[in-house]
mmCIF file of C-alpha atoms and ligand atoms in Angstrom:
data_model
loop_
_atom_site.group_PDB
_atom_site.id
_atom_site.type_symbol
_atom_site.label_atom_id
_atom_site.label_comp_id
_atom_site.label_asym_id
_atom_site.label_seq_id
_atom_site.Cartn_x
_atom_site.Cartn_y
_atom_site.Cartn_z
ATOM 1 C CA UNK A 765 69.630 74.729 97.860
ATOM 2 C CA UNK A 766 66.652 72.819 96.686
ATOM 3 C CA UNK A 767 63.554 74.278 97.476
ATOM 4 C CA UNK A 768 60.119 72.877 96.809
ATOM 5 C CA UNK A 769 57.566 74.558 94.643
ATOM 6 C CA UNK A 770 53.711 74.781 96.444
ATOM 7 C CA UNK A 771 52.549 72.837 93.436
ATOM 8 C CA UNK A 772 55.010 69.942 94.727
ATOM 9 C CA UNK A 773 53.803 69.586 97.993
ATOM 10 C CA UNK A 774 50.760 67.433 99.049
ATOM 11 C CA UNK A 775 48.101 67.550 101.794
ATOM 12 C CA UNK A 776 50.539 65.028 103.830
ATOM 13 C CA UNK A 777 52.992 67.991 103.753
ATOM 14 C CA UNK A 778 50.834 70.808 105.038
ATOM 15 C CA UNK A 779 51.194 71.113 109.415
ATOM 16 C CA UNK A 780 47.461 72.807 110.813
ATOM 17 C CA UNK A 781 48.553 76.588 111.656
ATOM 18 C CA UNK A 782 48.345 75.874 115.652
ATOM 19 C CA UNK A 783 50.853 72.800 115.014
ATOM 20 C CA UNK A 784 53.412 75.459 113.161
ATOM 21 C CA UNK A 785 53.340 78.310 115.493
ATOM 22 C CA UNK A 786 53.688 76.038 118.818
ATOM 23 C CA UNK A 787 56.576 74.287 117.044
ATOM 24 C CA UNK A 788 57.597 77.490 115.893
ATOM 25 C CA UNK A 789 57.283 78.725 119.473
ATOM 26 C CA UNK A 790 59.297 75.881 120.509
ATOM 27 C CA UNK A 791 62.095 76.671 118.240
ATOM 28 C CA UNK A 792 62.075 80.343 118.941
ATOM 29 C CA UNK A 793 61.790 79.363 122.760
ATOM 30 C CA UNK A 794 65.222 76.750 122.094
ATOM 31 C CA UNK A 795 66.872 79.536 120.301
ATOM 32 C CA UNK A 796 67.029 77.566 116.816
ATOM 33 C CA UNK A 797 64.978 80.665 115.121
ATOM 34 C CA UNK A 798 66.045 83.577 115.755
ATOM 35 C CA UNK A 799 67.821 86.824 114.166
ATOM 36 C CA UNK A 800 70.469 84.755 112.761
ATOM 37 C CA UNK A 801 68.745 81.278 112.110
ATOM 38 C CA UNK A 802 66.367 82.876 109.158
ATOM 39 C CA UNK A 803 67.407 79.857 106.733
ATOM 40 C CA UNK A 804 65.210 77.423 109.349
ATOM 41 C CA UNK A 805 62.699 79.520 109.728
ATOM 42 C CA UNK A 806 62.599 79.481 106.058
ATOM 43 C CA UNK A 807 61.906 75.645 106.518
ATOM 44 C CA UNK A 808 59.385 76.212 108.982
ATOM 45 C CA UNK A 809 57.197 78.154 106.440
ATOM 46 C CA UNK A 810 57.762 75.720 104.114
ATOM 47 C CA UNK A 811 55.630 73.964 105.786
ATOM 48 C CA UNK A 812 51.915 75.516 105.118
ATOM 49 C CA UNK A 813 51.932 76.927 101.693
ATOM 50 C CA UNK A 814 48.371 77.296 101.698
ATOM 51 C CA UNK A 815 47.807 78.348 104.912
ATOM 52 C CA UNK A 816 49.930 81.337 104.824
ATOM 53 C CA UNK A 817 47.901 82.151 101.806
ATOM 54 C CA UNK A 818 44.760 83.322 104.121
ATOM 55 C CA UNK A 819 45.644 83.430 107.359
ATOM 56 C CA UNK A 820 46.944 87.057 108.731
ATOM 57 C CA UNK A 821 49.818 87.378 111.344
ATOM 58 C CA UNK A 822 49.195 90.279 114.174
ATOM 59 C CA UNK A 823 51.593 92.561 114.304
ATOM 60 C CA UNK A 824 51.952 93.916 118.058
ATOM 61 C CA UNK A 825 53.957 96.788 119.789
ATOM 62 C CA UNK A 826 54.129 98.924 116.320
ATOM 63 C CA UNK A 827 55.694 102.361 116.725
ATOM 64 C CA UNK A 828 53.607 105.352 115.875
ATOM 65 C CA UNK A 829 54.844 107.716 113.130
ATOM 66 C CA UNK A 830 55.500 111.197 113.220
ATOM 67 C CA UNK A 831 53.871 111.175 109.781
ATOM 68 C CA UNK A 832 50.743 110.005 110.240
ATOM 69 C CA UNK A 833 48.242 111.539 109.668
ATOM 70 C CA UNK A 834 45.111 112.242 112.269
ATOM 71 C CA UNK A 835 42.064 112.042 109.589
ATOM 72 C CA UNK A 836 39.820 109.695 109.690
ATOM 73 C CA UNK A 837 40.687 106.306 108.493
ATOM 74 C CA UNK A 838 38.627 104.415 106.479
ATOM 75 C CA UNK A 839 37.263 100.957 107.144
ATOM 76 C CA UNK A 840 39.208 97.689 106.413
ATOM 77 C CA UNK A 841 36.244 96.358 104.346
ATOM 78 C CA UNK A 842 36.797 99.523 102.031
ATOM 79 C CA UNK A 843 40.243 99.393 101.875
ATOM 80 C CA UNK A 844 40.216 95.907 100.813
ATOM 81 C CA UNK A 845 36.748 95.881 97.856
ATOM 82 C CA UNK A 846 37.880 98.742 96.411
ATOM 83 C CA UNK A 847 41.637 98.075 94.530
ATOM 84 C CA UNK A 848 43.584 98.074 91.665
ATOM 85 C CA UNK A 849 45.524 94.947 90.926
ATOM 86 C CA UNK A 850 45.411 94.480 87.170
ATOM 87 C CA UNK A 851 46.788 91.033 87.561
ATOM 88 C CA UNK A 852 43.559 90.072 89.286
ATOM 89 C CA UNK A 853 41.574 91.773 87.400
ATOM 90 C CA UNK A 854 41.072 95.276 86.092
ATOM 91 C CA UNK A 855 37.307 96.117 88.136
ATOM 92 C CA UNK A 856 37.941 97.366 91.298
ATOM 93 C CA UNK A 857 36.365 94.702 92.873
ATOM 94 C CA UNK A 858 37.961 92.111 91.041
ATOM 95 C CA UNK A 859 41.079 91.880 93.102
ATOM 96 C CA UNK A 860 39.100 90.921 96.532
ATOM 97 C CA UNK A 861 37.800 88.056 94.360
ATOM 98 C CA UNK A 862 40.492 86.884 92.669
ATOM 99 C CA UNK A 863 43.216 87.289 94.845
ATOM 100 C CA UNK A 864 41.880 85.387 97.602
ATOM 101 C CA UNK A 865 44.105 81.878 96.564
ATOM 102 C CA UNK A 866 47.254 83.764 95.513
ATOM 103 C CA UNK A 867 50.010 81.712 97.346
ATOM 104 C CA UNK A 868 52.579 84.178 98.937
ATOM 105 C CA UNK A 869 54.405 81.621 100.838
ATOM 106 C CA UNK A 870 58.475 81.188 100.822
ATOM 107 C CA UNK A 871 58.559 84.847 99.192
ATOM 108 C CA UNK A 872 61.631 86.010 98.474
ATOM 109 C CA UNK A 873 62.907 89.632 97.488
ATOM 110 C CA UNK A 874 65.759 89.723 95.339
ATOM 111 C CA UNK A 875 68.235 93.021 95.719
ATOM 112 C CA UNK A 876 70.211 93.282 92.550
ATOM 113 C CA UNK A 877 72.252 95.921 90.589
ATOM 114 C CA UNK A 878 74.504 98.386 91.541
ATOM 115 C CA UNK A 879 75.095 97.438 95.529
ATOM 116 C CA UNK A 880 77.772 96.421 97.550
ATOM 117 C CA UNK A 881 75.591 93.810 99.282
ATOM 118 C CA UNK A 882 73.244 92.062 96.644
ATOM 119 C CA UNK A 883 71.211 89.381 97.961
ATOM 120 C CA UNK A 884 67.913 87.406 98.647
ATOM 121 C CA UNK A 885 65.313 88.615 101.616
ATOM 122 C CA UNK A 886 62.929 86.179 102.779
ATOM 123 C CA UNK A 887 59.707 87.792 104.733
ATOM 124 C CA UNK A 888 61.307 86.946 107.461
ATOM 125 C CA UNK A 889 64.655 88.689 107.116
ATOM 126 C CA UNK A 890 62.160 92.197 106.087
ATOM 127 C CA UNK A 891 60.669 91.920 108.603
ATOM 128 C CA UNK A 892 64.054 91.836 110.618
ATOM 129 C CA UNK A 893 65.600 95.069 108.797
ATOM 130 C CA UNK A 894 63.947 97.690 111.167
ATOM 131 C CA UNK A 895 61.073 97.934 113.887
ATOM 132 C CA UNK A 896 57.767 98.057 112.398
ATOM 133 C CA UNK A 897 55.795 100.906 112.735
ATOM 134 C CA UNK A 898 52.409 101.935 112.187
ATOM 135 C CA UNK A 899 52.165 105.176 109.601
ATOM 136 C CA UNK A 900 48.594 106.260 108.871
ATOM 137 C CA UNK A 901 49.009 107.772 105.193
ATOM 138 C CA UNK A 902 46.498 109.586 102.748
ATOM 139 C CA UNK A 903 47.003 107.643 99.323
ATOM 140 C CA UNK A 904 45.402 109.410 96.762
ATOM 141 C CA UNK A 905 45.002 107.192 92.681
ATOM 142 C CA UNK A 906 45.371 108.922 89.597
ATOM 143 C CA UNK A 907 41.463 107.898 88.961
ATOM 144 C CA UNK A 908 40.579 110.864 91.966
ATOM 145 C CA UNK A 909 39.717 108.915 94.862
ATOM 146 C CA UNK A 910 41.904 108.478 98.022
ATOM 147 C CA UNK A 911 41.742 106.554 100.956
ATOM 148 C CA UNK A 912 43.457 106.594 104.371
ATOM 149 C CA UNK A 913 45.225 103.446 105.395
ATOM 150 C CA UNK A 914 46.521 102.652 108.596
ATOM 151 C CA UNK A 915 49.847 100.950 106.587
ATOM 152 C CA UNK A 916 52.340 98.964 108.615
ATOM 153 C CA UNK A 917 56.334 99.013 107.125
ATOM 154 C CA UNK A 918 59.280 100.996 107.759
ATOM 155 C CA UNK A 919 61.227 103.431 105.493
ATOM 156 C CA UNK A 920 62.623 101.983 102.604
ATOM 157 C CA UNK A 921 65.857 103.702 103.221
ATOM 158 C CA UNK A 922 66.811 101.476 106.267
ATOM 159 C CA UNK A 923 66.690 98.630 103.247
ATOM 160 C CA UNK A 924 68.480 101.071 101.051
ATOM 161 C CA UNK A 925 71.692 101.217 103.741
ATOM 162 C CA UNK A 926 71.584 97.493 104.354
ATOM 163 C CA UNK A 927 72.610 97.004 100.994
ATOM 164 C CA UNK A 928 74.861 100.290 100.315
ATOM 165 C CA UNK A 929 74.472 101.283 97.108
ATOM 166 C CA UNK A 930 77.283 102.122 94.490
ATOM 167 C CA UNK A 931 77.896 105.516 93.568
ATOM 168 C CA UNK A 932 76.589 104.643 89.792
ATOM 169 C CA UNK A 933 73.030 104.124 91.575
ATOM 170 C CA UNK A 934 70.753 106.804 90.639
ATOM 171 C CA UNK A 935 67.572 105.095 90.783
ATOM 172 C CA UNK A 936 65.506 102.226 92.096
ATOM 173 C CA UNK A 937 63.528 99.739 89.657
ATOM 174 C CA UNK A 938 60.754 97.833 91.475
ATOM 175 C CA UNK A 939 59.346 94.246 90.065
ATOM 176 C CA UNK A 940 56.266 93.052 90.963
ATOM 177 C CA UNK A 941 55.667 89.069 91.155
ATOM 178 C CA UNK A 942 53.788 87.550 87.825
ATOM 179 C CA UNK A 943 52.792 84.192 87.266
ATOM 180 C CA UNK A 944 49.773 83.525 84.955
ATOM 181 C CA UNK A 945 48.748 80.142 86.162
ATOM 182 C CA UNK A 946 47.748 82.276 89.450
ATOM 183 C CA UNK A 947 46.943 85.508 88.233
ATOM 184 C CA UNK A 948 44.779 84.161 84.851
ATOM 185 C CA UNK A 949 42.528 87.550 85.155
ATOM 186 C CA UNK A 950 46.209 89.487 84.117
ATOM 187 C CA UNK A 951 45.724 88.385 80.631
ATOM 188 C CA UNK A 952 42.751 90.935 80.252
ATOM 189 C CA UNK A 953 44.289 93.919 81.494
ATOM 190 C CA UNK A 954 45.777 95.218 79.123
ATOM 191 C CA UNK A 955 49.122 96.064 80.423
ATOM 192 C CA UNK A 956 52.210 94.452 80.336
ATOM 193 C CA UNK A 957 53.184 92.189 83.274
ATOM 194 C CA UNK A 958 55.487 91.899 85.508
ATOM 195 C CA UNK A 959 54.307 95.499 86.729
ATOM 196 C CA UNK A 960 57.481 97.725 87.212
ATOM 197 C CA UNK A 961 58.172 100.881 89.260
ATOM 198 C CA UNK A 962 60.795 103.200 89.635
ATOM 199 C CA UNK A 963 62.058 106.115 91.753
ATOM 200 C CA UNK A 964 65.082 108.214 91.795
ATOM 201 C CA UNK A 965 67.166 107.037 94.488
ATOM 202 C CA UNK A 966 66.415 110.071 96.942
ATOM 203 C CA UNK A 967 62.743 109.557 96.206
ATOM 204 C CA UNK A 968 63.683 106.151 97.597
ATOM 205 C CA UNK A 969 65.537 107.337 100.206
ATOM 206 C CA UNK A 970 62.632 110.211 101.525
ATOM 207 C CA UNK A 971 61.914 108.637 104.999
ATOM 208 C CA UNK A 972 57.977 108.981 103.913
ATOM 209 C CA UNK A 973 58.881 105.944 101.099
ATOM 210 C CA UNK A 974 57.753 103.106 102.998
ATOM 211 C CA UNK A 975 58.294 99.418 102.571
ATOM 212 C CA UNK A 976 55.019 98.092 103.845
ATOM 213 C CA UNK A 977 54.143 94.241 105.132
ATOM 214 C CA UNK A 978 50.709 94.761 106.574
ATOM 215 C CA UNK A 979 47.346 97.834 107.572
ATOM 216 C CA UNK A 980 45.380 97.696 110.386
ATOM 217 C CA UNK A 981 47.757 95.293 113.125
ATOM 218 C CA UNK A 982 47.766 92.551 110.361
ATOM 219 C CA UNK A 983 49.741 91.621 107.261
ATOM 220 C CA UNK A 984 48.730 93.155 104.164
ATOM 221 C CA UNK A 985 45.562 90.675 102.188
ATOM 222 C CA UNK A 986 46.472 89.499 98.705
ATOM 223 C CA UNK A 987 43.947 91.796 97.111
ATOM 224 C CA UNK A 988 46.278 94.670 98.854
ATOM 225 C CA UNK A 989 49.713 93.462 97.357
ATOM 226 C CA UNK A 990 50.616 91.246 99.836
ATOM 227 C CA UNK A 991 53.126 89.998 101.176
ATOM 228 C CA UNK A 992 55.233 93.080 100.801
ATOM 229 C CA UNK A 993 54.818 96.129 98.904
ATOM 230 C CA UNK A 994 55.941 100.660 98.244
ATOM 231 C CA UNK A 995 53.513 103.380 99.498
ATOM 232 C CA UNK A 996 54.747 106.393 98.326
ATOM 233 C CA UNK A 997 52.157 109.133 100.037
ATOM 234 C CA UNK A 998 52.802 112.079 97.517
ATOM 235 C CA UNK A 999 52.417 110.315 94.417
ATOM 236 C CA UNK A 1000 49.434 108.821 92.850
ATOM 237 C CA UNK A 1001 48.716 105.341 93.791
ATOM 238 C CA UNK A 1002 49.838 103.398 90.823
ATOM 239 C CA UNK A 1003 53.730 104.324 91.464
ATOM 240 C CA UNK A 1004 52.897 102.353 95.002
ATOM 241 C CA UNK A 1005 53.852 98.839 93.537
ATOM 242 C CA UNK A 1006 52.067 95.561 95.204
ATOM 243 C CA UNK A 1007 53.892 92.102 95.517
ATOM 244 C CA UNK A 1008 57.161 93.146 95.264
ATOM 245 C CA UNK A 1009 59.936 90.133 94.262
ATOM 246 C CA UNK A 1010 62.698 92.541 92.945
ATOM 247 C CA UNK A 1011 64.490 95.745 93.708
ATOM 248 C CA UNK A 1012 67.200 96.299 91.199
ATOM 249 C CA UNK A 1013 69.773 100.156 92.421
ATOM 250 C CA UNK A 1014 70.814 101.522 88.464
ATOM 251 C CA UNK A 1015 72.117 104.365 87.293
ATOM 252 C CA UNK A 1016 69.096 104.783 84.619
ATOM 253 C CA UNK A 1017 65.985 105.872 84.669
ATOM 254 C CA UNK A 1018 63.918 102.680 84.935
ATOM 255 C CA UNK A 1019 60.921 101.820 83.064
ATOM 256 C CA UNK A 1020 57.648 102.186 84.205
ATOM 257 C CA UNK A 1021 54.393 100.250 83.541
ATOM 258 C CA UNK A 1022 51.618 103.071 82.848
ATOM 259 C CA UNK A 1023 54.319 105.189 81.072
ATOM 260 C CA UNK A 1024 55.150 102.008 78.815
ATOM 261 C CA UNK A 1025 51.075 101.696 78.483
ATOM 262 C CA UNK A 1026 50.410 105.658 77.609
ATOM 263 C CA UNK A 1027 53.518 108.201 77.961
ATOM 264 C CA UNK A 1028 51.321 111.091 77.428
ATOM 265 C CA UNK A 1029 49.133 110.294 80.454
ATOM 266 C CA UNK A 1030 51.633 108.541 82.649
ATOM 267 C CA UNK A 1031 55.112 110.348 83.307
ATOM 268 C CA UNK A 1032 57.969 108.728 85.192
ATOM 269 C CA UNK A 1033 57.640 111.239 88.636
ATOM 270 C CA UNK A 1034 53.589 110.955 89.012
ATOM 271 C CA UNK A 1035 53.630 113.577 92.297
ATOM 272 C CA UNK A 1036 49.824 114.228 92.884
ATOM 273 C CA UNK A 1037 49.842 117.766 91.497
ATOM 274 C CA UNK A 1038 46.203 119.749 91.084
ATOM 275 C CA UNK A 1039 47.867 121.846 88.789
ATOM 276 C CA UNK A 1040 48.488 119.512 86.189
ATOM 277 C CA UNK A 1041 45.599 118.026 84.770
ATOM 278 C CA UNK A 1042 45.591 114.138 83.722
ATOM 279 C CA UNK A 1043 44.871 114.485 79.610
ATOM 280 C CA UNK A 1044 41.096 112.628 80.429
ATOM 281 C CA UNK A 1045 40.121 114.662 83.281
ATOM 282 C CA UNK A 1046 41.104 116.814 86.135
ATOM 283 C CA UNK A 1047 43.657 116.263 89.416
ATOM 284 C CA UNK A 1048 42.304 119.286 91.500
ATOM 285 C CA UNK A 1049 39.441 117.106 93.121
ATOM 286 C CA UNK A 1050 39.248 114.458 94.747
ATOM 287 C CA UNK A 1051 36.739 111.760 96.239
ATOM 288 C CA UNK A 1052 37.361 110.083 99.639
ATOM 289 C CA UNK A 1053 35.991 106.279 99.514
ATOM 290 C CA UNK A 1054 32.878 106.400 101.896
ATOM 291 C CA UNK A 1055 32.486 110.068 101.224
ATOM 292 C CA UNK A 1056 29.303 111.876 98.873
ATOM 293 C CA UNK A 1057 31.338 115.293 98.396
ATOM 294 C CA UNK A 1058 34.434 115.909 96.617
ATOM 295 C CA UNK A 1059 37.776 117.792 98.205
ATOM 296 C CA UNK A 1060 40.173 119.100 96.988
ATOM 297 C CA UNK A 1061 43.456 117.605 95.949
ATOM 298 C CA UNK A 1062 46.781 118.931 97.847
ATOM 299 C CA UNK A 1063 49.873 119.320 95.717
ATOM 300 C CA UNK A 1064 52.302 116.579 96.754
ATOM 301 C CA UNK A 1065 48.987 114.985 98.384
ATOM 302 C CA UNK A 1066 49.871 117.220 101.407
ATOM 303 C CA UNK A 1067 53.223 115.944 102.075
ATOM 304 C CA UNK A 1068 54.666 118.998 100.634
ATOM 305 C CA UNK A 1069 56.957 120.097 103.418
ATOM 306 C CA UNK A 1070 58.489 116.691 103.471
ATOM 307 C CA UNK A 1071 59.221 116.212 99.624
ATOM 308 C CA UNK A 1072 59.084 119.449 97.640
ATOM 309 C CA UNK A 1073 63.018 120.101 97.756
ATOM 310 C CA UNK A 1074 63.418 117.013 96.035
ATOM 311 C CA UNK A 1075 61.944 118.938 93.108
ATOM 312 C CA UNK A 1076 62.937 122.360 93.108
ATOM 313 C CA UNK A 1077 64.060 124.405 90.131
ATOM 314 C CA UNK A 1078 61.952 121.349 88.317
ATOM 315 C CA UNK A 1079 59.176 121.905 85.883
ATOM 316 C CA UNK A 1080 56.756 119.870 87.534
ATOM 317 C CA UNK A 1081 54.184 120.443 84.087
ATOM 318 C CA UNK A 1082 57.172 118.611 82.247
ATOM 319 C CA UNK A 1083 57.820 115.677 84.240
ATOM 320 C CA UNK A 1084 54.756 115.118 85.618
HETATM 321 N N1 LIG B 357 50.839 96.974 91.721
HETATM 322 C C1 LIG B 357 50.677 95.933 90.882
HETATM 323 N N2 LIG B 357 51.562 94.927 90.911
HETATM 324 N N3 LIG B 357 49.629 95.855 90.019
HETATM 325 C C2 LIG B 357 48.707 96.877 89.927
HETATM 326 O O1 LIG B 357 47.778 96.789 89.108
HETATM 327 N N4 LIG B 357 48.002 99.050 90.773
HETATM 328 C C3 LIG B 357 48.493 100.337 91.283
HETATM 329 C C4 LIG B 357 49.209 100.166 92.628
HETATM 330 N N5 LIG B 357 50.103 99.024 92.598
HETATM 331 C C5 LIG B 357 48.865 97.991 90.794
HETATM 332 C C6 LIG B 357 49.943 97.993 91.709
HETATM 333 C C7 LIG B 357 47.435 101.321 91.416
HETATM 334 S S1 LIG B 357 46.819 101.944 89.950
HETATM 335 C C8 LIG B 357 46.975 101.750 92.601
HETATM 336 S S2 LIG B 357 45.878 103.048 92.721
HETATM 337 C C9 LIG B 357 47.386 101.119 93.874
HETATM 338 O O2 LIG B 357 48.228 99.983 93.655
HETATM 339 C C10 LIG B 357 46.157 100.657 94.613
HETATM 340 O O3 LIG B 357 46.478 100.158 95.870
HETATM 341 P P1 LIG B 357 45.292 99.606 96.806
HETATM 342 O O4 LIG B 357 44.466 98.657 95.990
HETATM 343 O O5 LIG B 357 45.945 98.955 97.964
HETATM 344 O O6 LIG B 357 44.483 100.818 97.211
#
């Protein structure tokens, strides 16, 4: 199937946002997009490249989680000036900047490797897999601050069973999107792009490993690795990969980008552990964004009685 790049469309091709949804609507209405009509809805989107760009969809009826968390969340406007995106940029308020024009339209998710059912997702057949639910997570970075998000996703293991993995799978490798005409900042940053990820495949298969499409009732912003991204709540933030475009099942370990950057500092697992200090400075503290004093840091970020059998009889100083 031919489809058209952003960069080949003109203004002539671009339909005002009200004009989409009604005819959208319409369609949905007619029964032409629906579960099973995803190619045309495909089409539809097509259709305003660089409105999809900025504009955020609602998100209504969300589930609650059972594992969310009742602290206090912080504000959208921290949440989104105060990232890590190295492609945009490697200051942490570089991403709200720089981001802002990143085109996410037509994205597509490619599910390689070892899987019965290998394919290409568009957002609209994620957002299809399983009902979306609101899951209020603490997400704490390597660099000792956290944040609490009010993410929007489901568990990556309802993707996992879609597909039905081999027996040879062991792990999950995670791709992030790269393209250097849009992200020019990347060039700067001093790691290698595309960023990579990786769990083990029952890591990936925890129910706390969420796929996540949007925080606070709307998709995710570009700064906050839109369209679709991980957040994995017990390990540091940089394992929580933004911009996702491919999920490949292996039976190796895969590589990671801040162990391929510094394998001293940056091991494959990453659990938020206060016991085990980063080699620059210390993991027992920790300072919430908005907040003057630190706390302190909770082994497996608090999500202990969730995750910790996935590690027993491991020495968690050894792969850390
Ligand atoms: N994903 C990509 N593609 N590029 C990145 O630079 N940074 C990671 C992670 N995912 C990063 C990424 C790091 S270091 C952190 S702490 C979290 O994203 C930050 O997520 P947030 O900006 O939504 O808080």
């Amino acid at each position: 199937m031919l489809i058209r790049k952003p960069t080949d469309l003109t203004a002539a091709d671009i339909t005002p946002k009200q004009v989409y949804l009604n005819r959208r609507r319409f369609l949905e209405a007619m029964g032409i997009v629906g579960a099973t009509a995803v190619a045309g809805s495909r089409v539809l989107e097509l259709a305003a490249p660089s409105e999809a760009a900025v504009a955020a969809t609602k998100f209504n009826a969300l589930l609650k989680s059972p594992f969310s968390t009742t602290e206090k969340e912080n504000s959208y406007e921290e949440v989104t000036h105060y990232n890590n995106f190295y492609e945009f940029g490697t200051d942490k308020t570089d991403p709200a900047k720089n981001a802002q024009k990143f085109d996410t339209s037509n994205w597509m998710v490619s599910v390689e490797g070892e899987v019965a059912k290998c394919g290409k997702f568009s957002m609209d057949e994620i957002l299809k897999i399983a009902p979306l639910e609101e899951r209020i997570y603490r997400h704490r970075c390597v660099e000792a601050w956290s944040i609490v998000v009010p993410w929007i996703g489901f568990s990556f293991s309802h993707l996992i069973n879609l597909v039905e993995p081999t027996p040879k799978a062991k792990f999950v490798a995670f791709q992030s999107y790269y393209d250097h005409r849009q992200m020019p900042q990347g060039k700067w940053a001093g790691i290698e792009f595309p960023y990579v990820e990786g769990l083990r495949l029952d890591e990936a298969m925890n129910p706390l490993t969420l796929l996540c499409v949007g925080m606070y009732g709307e998709s995710l912003p570009n700064q906050d690795g839109a369209p679709v991204r991980l957040v994995i709540p017990w390990k540091y933030g940089f394992k929580s990969i933004k911009s996702l475009v491919k999920i490949k099942f292996q039976s190796k370990m895969p590589a990671t980008t801040w162990n391929l950057a510094a394998s001293n500092e940056y091991g494959f697992y990453s659990n938020v552990n206060p016991n085990v200090d980063h080699p620059r400075w210390r993991q027992n503290k920790e300072r919430r964004l908005g907040e003057l004093f630190r706390r302190n840091t909770l082994m497996f970020n608090g999500y202990g009685d969730q995750v910790s059998s996935l590690y027993s009889g491991m020495d968690l100083k050894k792969y850390y």
